[in-house]
Amino acid sequence: MEELSRRQSTAGRDFIRQIIDRHREEGRYEEIVTRFPPEPNGYLHIGHAKSICLNFGLAREYGGRCHLRFDDTNPLTEDEEFTSAIQRDIRWLGFDWGPHLYFASDYFERMYQVAEDLIRAGKAYVDSSSEEEIREARGTVTEPGRPTPYRDRSVEENLDLFRRMRAGEFEDGAHVLRAKIDLASPNMIMRDPVFYRIRHAHHYRSGDDWCIYPLYDFAHCLEDAFEGISHSLCTLEFDNNREIYDWILDEAGFQEPRTHQYEFARLNLDYWVLSKRKLIRLVREGHVSGWDDPRLPTLAGLRRRGVPPAAIRLLCDMVGVAKANSTVDLGKLDYAIRETLNPTAPRTMGVLNPLRVVLTDWPRGRTEELEAPFLPDRPGSPTRNLTLAGEVWIEADDFTQDPPPGWKRLSPGGEVRLRHGYVIRCDEVITDPETGRVVELRCSHDRGTLGRNPEDRKIGGTLHWVSARDGVAAEFRLYDRLFRVADPDDVPEEGDFTDHLNPDSLVVTRGWVEPALVQGHPDAPGISGPEDAPWEARVQLERLGYFARDVDFTPEAPVFNRIVGLRDTWAKRVTPKAPEEKTDTSAPIVAVAPRVSDARSAVRDADPELATRFERYQAEMGLSELDADVLTGSRAVSDLFEGALAVHGDAKEVSAWVINEAARFVGEEGEAPAFDGAALGTLVDRVADGTVSRRVAKEVLGEMATSGDDPDAIIEARSLTQQADPEVLIPVVEAVLSEFAEKAAEFRAGNRNLFGLFMGQVMRRSGGKADPALVRELLTERLEGG
């Protein structure tokens, strides 16, 4: 209701609402009935969203109804795949048609009878001219049309031919049925438009029952009239079609008050193309990964990216209903997304471009749990604990050895506060001796600054961070505008709109997130979406932007999509700053694309075996160039990968373990760690066969790096074997469901987001030893079964 009130107040009395208000005052219609009539030959995009919001919104506002009707009159392009996708998108957007789902194909017989009636009345005729002959005979905007030789056929001949067309006697293109109106009309559409054509093709609903099909102009108005639509709302490109709309309904005998057509401006946004033909090209030519690619303006793509449907509805409210076409700044959509997410998105932390920080004065073995609210500005916000154990990851961009004036982040000798934690000072900078790249910071912390500022000095800034002990390695997909220019259609005559594609529209980077983003949290159910809708898990990574889980997300390999940044950085990139302007060093970080390291390339140049492995890892194992780069950047890391792969044959799984976990134990000078590749492969095997969980395996790896012991020996000595006995886990599962009985009831009532809560509680109570697959099975049995 609040959203409806906002719609009414922000949209005001636009011209369509004024028309409806007047008709209601006149008592013209018993009920306001609108419709959304997509052709099922593609996926809906954000341009359709305006029509959806307008038609369904008006019906809701005026207490009427809105029909969903598929205009399926072209058997060559339509498919049930699209009808299903369209229904899914409309429901996701927040609307429902109830029992009012219709198909144009259900009206084929009624339309045919109207066509015969027009023939009998002398208002339609069968034309046997070719398509090119008909086009030439129509004339031009300055010259009237001329009749073809078949315009004056008798009624009897026309009926005979039309019925034989239906019976399938003629080939495609042999005849068409045309209206007989006015070949001198200034409106070219009124110069005897074609109503029916022969099309011997299988229809996805009616099969082979028909071989003649009505064209849009004939079918559209009749469908509206058959269904009792009161207000037929179309975009402005159908302005000239209104005359034929009225002509058909008048000639077919539909009496007032009948349906009428009204046109409004479509929604166009810059940096996108909304042409169905061009979207098909982007998909088929491989410029994007599919119809749900998060860079596309399709509703499926926006949904996967994590855009909340309320933000699209808000954008449509902001744009309003007008009579003149215009292009909307894409920044308005970004604004609507931020406005929607800001009040509710849990604040969490992640690091996209990691730099290790070691607190050298942190007591060995000490661990602190720092309480942090999910919504810091909201009183009574739920909280989670962040583990601080002496080593953390920060953004590499948050440190510089040569700070400019006004620098508020970390630098040698400088101090910053870790978010929700202590003030730290940078005492030592560790660099790569070959490249000079900073690889580690050694810092000290001020024990008296937890929750308070020091009295004797001012601290520059606050940095987000992730615990090196508990952080979870994750992939981040940073999406940006698909095109480099606001109007991709503005190309030279010999050019193509794809020439303007933005090569940096997708940047993939690897970093770390706090555990709650993967494991879920009982007091923040929105942090983990349901399995069939991962994009519902939307969070703000502080100082970075809003992110959502991708459909590729798994707890073992988390993937997050950036929905939108915290502010618009695009304008700064497309409009160079004047030289005298200073960079805003407090601005949110924008991660850049990882590139193949020059230093690692140099290592391969000096070691032909590593160069061979670099190519083999990509060609034979399917690893990415960036992963292959890291794995062959030193002999120690590569040998570790080779040894592990000899034991556990899944190259991508072993690669993830080496890059995200094991490589950090390789010495600064390339010294091999205390464990070898075979031991690492054995540990990966133990995760794969369910002996230990991934979380426990990380602990085992840490001990292997310290002691050099065999992973099996460590697992046995510390009794770390994963618990996969139902008899042991069932009491734990039932205890959790009993303690959270109200949440269980909410889950059964439809709140599937809560499943992560139950999983997290069981895993926590088992010390991380419970078999996740078994826990999921036991929970599902009890929650789904009542």
PDB file of C-alpha atoms in Angstrom, residues 471-656:
ATOM      1  CA  GLY A 471      37.705 -15.197   5.662  1.00  0.00           C
ATOM      2  CA  VAL A 472      36.203 -17.114   2.755  1.00  0.00           C
ATOM      3  CA  ALA A 473      37.789 -16.881  -0.693  1.00  0.00           C
ATOM      4  CA  ALA A 474      35.290 -15.592  -3.249  1.00  0.00           C
ATOM      5  CA  GLU A 475      34.956 -14.507  -6.857  1.00  0.00           C
ATOM      6  CA  PHE A 476      33.581 -11.060  -7.605  1.00  0.00           C
ATOM      7  CA  ARG A 477      32.021 -10.123 -10.926  1.00  0.00           C
ATOM      8  CA  LEU A 478      32.058  -6.379 -11.365  1.00  0.00           C
ATOM      9  CA  TYR A 479      29.533  -5.371 -14.015  1.00  0.00           C
ATOM     10  CA  ASP A 480      29.489  -2.024 -15.742  1.00  0.00           C
ATOM     11  CA  ARG A 481      27.816  -0.410 -18.726  1.00  0.00           C
ATOM     12  CA  LEU A 482      27.646  -2.717 -21.741  1.00  0.00           C
ATOM     13  CA  PHE A 483      28.492   0.110 -24.173  1.00  0.00           C
ATOM     14  CA  ARG A 484      31.109   2.833 -23.992  1.00  0.00           C
ATOM     15  CA  VAL A 485      28.811   5.510 -25.414  1.00  0.00           C
ATOM     16  CA  ALA A 486      25.386   6.746 -24.367  1.00  0.00           C
ATOM     17  CA  ASP A 487      23.850   6.097 -27.807  1.00  0.00           C
ATOM     18  CA  PRO A 488      25.204   2.821 -29.218  1.00  0.00           C
ATOM     19  CA  ASP A 489      23.121   3.312 -32.373  1.00  0.00           C
ATOM     20  CA  ASP A 490      25.087   6.426 -33.277  1.00  0.00           C
ATOM     21  CA  VAL A 491      27.574   4.776 -35.651  1.00  0.00           C
ATOM     22  CA  PRO A 492      29.057   5.725 -39.028  1.00  0.00           C
ATOM     23  CA  GLU A 493      27.332   4.333 -42.075  1.00  0.00           C
ATOM     24  CA  GLU A 494      29.945   1.587 -42.438  1.00  0.00           C
ATOM     25  CA  GLY A 495      30.023   0.868 -38.695  1.00  0.00           C
ATOM     26  CA  ASP A 496      28.000  -1.334 -36.347  1.00  0.00           C
ATOM     27  CA  PHE A 497      26.533  -0.814 -32.905  1.00  0.00           C
ATOM     28  CA  THR A 498      28.776  -3.597 -31.551  1.00  0.00           C
ATOM     29  CA  ASP A 499      31.764  -1.344 -32.281  1.00  0.00           C
ATOM     30  CA  HIS A 500      30.771   0.547 -29.120  1.00  0.00           C
ATOM     31  CA  LEU A 501      30.843  -2.441 -26.762  1.00  0.00           C
ATOM     32  CA  ASN A 502      32.679  -1.700 -23.536  1.00  0.00           C
ATOM     33  CA  PRO A 503      35.584  -4.170 -23.150  1.00  0.00           C
ATOM     34  CA  ASP A 504      35.573  -3.552 -19.390  1.00  0.00           C
ATOM     35  CA  SER A 505      31.850  -4.202 -18.901  1.00  0.00           C
ATOM     36  CA  LEU A 506      32.797  -7.291 -16.872  1.00  0.00           C
ATOM     37  CA  VAL A 507      35.793  -7.455 -14.570  1.00  0.00           C
ATOM     38  CA  VAL A 508      36.367 -10.630 -12.565  1.00  0.00           C
ATOM     39  CA  THR A 509      38.524 -10.517  -9.466  1.00  0.00           C
ATOM     40  CA  ARG A 510      39.199 -12.778  -6.490  1.00  0.00           C
ATOM     41  CA  GLY A 511      39.169 -11.719  -2.882  1.00  0.00           C
ATOM     42  CA  TRP A 512      37.733 -12.507   0.538  1.00  0.00           C
ATOM     43  CA  VAL A 513      34.439 -12.115   2.373  1.00  0.00           C
ATOM     44  CA  GLU A 514      33.444 -12.534   5.988  1.00  0.00           C
ATOM     45  CA  PRO A 515      31.950 -15.973   6.776  1.00  0.00           C
ATOM     46  CA  ALA A 516      28.372 -14.726   7.276  1.00  0.00           C
ATOM     47  CA  LEU A 517      28.108 -13.986   3.553  1.00  0.00           C
ATOM     48  CA  VAL A 518      28.536 -17.676   2.789  1.00  0.00           C
ATOM     49  CA  GLN A 519      27.238 -19.438   5.892  1.00  0.00           C
ATOM     50  CA  GLY A 520      24.256 -17.165   6.544  1.00  0.00           C
ATOM     51  CA  HIS A 521      23.276 -15.665   9.872  1.00  0.00           C
ATOM     52  CA  PRO A 522      20.221 -16.348  12.065  1.00  0.00           C
ATOM     53  CA  ASP A 523      19.484 -12.675  12.669  1.00  0.00           C
ATOM     54  CA  ALA A 524      19.912 -11.553   9.069  1.00  0.00           C
ATOM     55  CA  PRO A 525      17.951 -13.967   6.860  1.00  0.00           C
ATOM     56  CA  GLY A 526      18.272 -11.636   3.878  1.00  0.00           C
ATOM     57  CA  ILE A 527      21.997 -12.323   3.764  1.00  0.00           C
ATOM     58  CA  SER A 528      21.438 -15.689   2.051  1.00  0.00           C
ATOM     59  CA  GLY A 529      18.729 -16.110  -0.569  1.00  0.00           C
ATOM     60  CA  PRO A 530      16.798 -19.289  -1.336  1.00  0.00           C
ATOM     61  CA  GLU A 531      18.541 -21.893  -3.473  1.00  0.00           C
ATOM     62  CA  ASP A 532      16.282 -21.203  -6.459  1.00  0.00           C
ATOM     63  CA  ALA A 533      16.700 -17.419  -6.165  1.00  0.00           C
ATOM     64  CA  PRO A 534      20.245 -16.634  -4.976  1.00  0.00           C
ATOM     65  CA  TRP A 535      19.963 -13.042  -6.226  1.00  0.00           C
ATOM     66  CA  GLU A 536      17.634 -12.332  -3.291  1.00  0.00           C
ATOM     67  CA  ALA A 537      20.735 -12.322  -1.057  1.00  0.00           C
ATOM     68  CA  ARG A 538      21.660  -8.655  -1.391  1.00  0.00           C
ATOM     69  CA  VAL A 539      24.194  -6.936   0.872  1.00  0.00           C
ATOM     70  CA  GLN A 540      26.306  -3.832   0.974  1.00  0.00           C
ATOM     71  CA  LEU A 541      30.021  -4.524   1.074  1.00  0.00           C
ATOM     72  CA  GLU A 542      31.074  -1.447   2.992  1.00  0.00           C
ATOM     73  CA  ARG A 543      32.892   1.135   0.875  1.00  0.00           C
ATOM     74  CA  LEU A 544      32.569  -1.075  -2.224  1.00  0.00           C
ATOM     75  CA  GLY A 545      28.925  -1.215  -3.271  1.00  0.00           C
ATOM     76  CA  TYR A 546      25.898  -3.492  -3.272  1.00  0.00           C
ATOM     77  CA  PHE A 547      26.433  -7.143  -4.144  1.00  0.00           C
ATOM     78  CA  ALA A 548      24.292 -10.247  -4.627  1.00  0.00           C
ATOM     79  CA  ARG A 549      24.959 -13.944  -4.976  1.00  0.00           C
ATOM     80  CA  ASP A 550      25.191 -15.154  -8.564  1.00  0.00           C
ATOM     81  CA  VAL A 551      23.395 -18.265  -9.790  1.00  0.00           C
ATOM     82  CA  ASP A 552      26.855 -19.884  -9.932  1.00  0.00           C
ATOM     83  CA  PHE A 553      27.242 -19.426  -6.168  1.00  0.00           C
ATOM     84  CA  THR A 554      28.002 -22.459  -4.025  1.00  0.00           C
ATOM     85  CA  PRO A 555      29.279 -22.494  -0.424  1.00  0.00           C
ATOM     86  CA  GLU A 556      32.439 -24.139  -1.723  1.00  0.00           C
ATOM     87  CA  ALA A 557      32.968 -21.580  -4.499  1.00  0.00           C
ATOM     88  CA  PRO A 558      31.139 -18.328  -3.647  1.00  0.00           C
ATOM     89  CA  VAL A 559      30.447 -15.921  -6.515  1.00  0.00           C
ATOM     90  CA  PHE A 560      29.091 -12.408  -5.994  1.00  0.00           C
ATOM     91  CA  ASN A 561      27.825  -9.888  -8.550  1.00  0.00           C
ATOM     92  CA  ARG A 562      28.180  -6.170  -8.040  1.00  0.00           C
ATOM     93  CA  ILE A 563      24.698  -4.730  -8.428  1.00  0.00           C
ATOM     94  CA  VAL A 564      25.751  -1.090  -8.251  1.00  0.00           C
ATOM     95  CA  GLY A 565      28.468   1.012  -6.651  1.00  0.00           C
ATOM     96  CA  LEU A 566      27.878   3.355  -3.749  1.00  0.00           C
ATOM     97  CA  ARG A 567      28.049   6.331  -6.074  1.00  0.00           C
ATOM     98  CA  ASP A 568      28.219   6.969  -9.807  1.00  0.00           C
ATOM     99  CA  THR A 569      31.838   6.624 -10.926  1.00  0.00           C
ATOM    100  CA  TRP A 570      31.061   6.307 -14.638  1.00  0.00           C
ATOM    101  CA  ALA A 571      30.879  10.033 -15.315  1.00  0.00           C
ATOM    102  CA  LYS A 572      34.396  10.431 -13.954  1.00  0.00           C
ATOM    103  CA  ARG A 573      35.677   7.788 -16.358  1.00  0.00           C
ATOM    104  CA  VAL A 574      34.007   9.065 -19.530  1.00  0.00           C
ATOM    105  CA  THR A 575      34.687  12.755 -18.777  1.00  0.00           C
ATOM    106  CA  PRO A 576      38.367  13.371 -17.989  1.00  0.00           C
ATOM    107  CA  LYS A 577      39.058  15.650 -15.045  1.00  0.00           C
ATOM    108  CA  ALA A 578      40.697  19.005 -15.527  1.00  0.00           C
ATOM    109  CA  PRO A 579      44.406  18.876 -14.549  1.00  0.00           C
ATOM    110  CA  GLU A 580      43.956  21.174 -11.558  1.00  0.00           C
ATOM    111  CA  GLU A 581      41.341  18.935  -9.936  1.00  0.00           C
ATOM    112  CA  LYS A 582      42.465  16.639  -7.127  1.00  0.00           C
ATOM    113  CA  THR A 583      41.436  13.024  -6.808  1.00  0.00           C
ATOM    114  CA  ASP A 584      38.954  12.338  -4.025  1.00  0.00           C
ATOM    115  CA  THR A 585      40.959   9.822  -2.020  1.00  0.00           C
ATOM    116  CA  SER A 586      37.997   9.089   0.213  1.00  0.00           C
ATOM    117  CA  ALA A 587      35.918   7.871  -2.717  1.00  0.00           C
ATOM    118  CA  PRO A 588      34.816   4.236  -2.786  1.00  0.00           C
ATOM    119  CA  ILE A 589      37.291   1.821  -4.264  1.00  0.00           C
ATOM    120  CA  VAL A 590      36.705   0.643  -7.806  1.00  0.00           C
ATOM    121  CA  ALA A 591      38.583  -2.604  -8.378  1.00  0.00           C
ATOM    122  CA  VAL A 592      40.414  -2.943 -11.659  1.00  0.00           C
ATOM    123  CA  ALA A 593      40.694  -6.018 -13.794  1.00  0.00           C
ATOM    124  CA  PRO A 594      43.420  -8.433 -12.714  1.00  0.00           C
ATOM    125  CA  ARG A 595      46.096  -8.666 -15.380  1.00  0.00           C
ATOM    126  CA  VAL A 596      48.773 -11.219 -16.094  1.00  0.00           C
ATOM    127  CA  SER A 597      51.690 -10.216 -13.878  1.00  0.00           C
ATOM    128  CA  ASP A 598      54.787  -8.836 -15.597  1.00  0.00           C
ATOM    129  CA  ALA A 599      56.910 -10.317 -12.805  1.00  0.00           C
ATOM    130  CA  ARG A 600      55.449 -13.784 -13.248  1.00  0.00           C
ATOM    131  CA  SER A 601      55.841 -13.496 -17.013  1.00  0.00           C
ATOM    132  CA  ALA A 602      59.520 -12.766 -16.437  1.00  0.00           C
ATOM    133  CA  VAL A 603      59.806 -15.881 -14.271  1.00  0.00           C
ATOM    134  CA  ARG A 604      58.331 -17.975 -17.084  1.00  0.00           C
ATOM    135  CA  ASP A 605      60.674 -16.377 -19.601  1.00  0.00           C
ATOM    136  CA  ALA A 606      63.577 -17.642 -17.509  1.00  0.00           C
ATOM    137  CA  ASP A 607      62.065 -21.098 -16.953  1.00  0.00           C
ATOM    138  CA  PRO A 608      60.818 -22.811 -20.159  1.00  0.00           C
ATOM    139  CA  GLU A 609      59.122 -25.562 -18.149  1.00  0.00           C
ATOM    140  CA  LEU A 610      56.929 -23.003 -16.377  1.00  0.00           C
ATOM    141  CA  ALA A 611      56.113 -21.386 -19.732  1.00  0.00           C
ATOM    142  CA  THR A 612      55.031 -24.794 -21.064  1.00  0.00           C
ATOM    143  CA  ARG A 613      52.892 -25.397 -17.987  1.00  0.00           C
ATOM    144  CA  PHE A 614      51.281 -21.941 -18.394  1.00  0.00           C
ATOM    145  CA  GLU A 615      50.022 -22.922 -21.847  1.00  0.00           C
ATOM    146  CA  ARG A 616      49.095 -26.488 -20.817  1.00  0.00           C
ATOM    147  CA  TYR A 617      47.042 -25.400 -17.817  1.00  0.00           C
ATOM    148  CA  GLN A 618      44.825 -23.346 -20.119  1.00  0.00           C
ATOM    149  CA  ALA A 619      44.694 -25.577 -23.206  1.00  0.00           C
ATOM    150  CA  GLU A 620      44.381 -28.983 -21.538  1.00  0.00           C
ATOM    151  CA  MET A 621      42.896 -28.221 -18.126  1.00  0.00           C
ATOM    152  CA  GLY A 622      40.570 -25.346 -19.000  1.00  0.00           C
ATOM    153  CA  LEU A 623      42.005 -23.010 -16.367  1.00  0.00           C
ATOM    154  CA  SER A 624      41.701 -19.268 -16.880  1.00  0.00           C
ATOM    155  CA  GLU A 625      44.691 -17.231 -18.009  1.00  0.00           C
ATOM    156  CA  LEU A 626      44.824 -15.486 -14.625  1.00  0.00           C
ATOM    157  CA  ASP A 627      44.784 -18.748 -12.664  1.00  0.00           C
ATOM    158  CA  ALA A 628      47.463 -20.214 -14.915  1.00  0.00           C
ATOM    159  CA  ASP A 629      49.493 -17.045 -14.390  1.00  0.00           C
ATOM    160  CA  VAL A 630      49.447 -17.424 -10.598  1.00  0.00           C
ATOM    161  CA  LEU A 631      50.151 -21.164 -10.733  1.00  0.00           C
ATOM    162  CA  THR A 632      53.242 -20.671 -12.901  1.00  0.00           C
ATOM    163  CA  GLY A 633      54.548 -17.502 -11.267  1.00  0.00           C
ATOM    164  CA  SER A 634      57.055 -19.497  -9.212  1.00  0.00           C
ATOM    165  CA  ARG A 635      58.487 -22.973  -9.386  1.00  0.00           C
ATOM    166  CA  ALA A 636      57.394 -23.726  -5.795  1.00  0.00           C
ATOM    167  CA  VAL A 637      53.743 -22.865  -6.430  1.00  0.00           C
ATOM    168  CA  SER A 638      53.653 -24.742  -9.722  1.00  0.00           C
ATOM    169  CA  ASP A 639      55.293 -27.854  -8.219  1.00  0.00           C
ATOM    170  CA  LEU A 640      52.760 -27.711  -5.408  1.00  0.00           C
ATOM    171  CA  PHE A 641      49.946 -27.714  -7.976  1.00  0.00           C
ATOM    172  CA  GLU A 642      51.532 -30.523 -10.019  1.00  0.00           C
ATOM    173  CA  GLY A 643      52.028 -32.692  -6.937  1.00  0.00           C
ATOM    174  CA  ALA A 644      48.497 -32.147  -5.664  1.00  0.00           C
ATOM    175  CA  LEU A 645      47.024 -32.803  -9.101  1.00  0.00           C
ATOM    176  CA  ALA A 646      48.783 -36.165  -9.243  1.00  0.00           C
ATOM    177  CA  VAL A 647      46.762 -37.209  -6.187  1.00  0.00           C
ATOM    178  CA  HIS A 648      43.476 -35.404  -6.790  1.00  0.00           C
ATOM    179  CA  GLY A 649      42.670 -35.144 -10.500  1.00  0.00           C
ATOM    180  CA  ASP A 650      40.220 -32.217 -10.502  1.00  0.00           C
ATOM    181  CA  ALA A 651      42.366 -29.402 -11.898  1.00  0.00           C
ATOM    182  CA  LYS A 652      39.986 -26.580 -11.067  1.00  0.00           C
ATOM    183  CA  GLU A 653      39.444 -27.775  -7.499  1.00  0.00           C
ATOM    184  CA  VAL A 654      43.182 -28.193  -6.904  1.00  0.00           C
ATOM    185  CA  SER A 655      43.828 -24.815  -8.542  1.00  0.00           C
ATOM    186  CA  ALA A 656      41.398 -23.121  -6.151  1.00  0.00           C
TER     187      ALA A 656
END
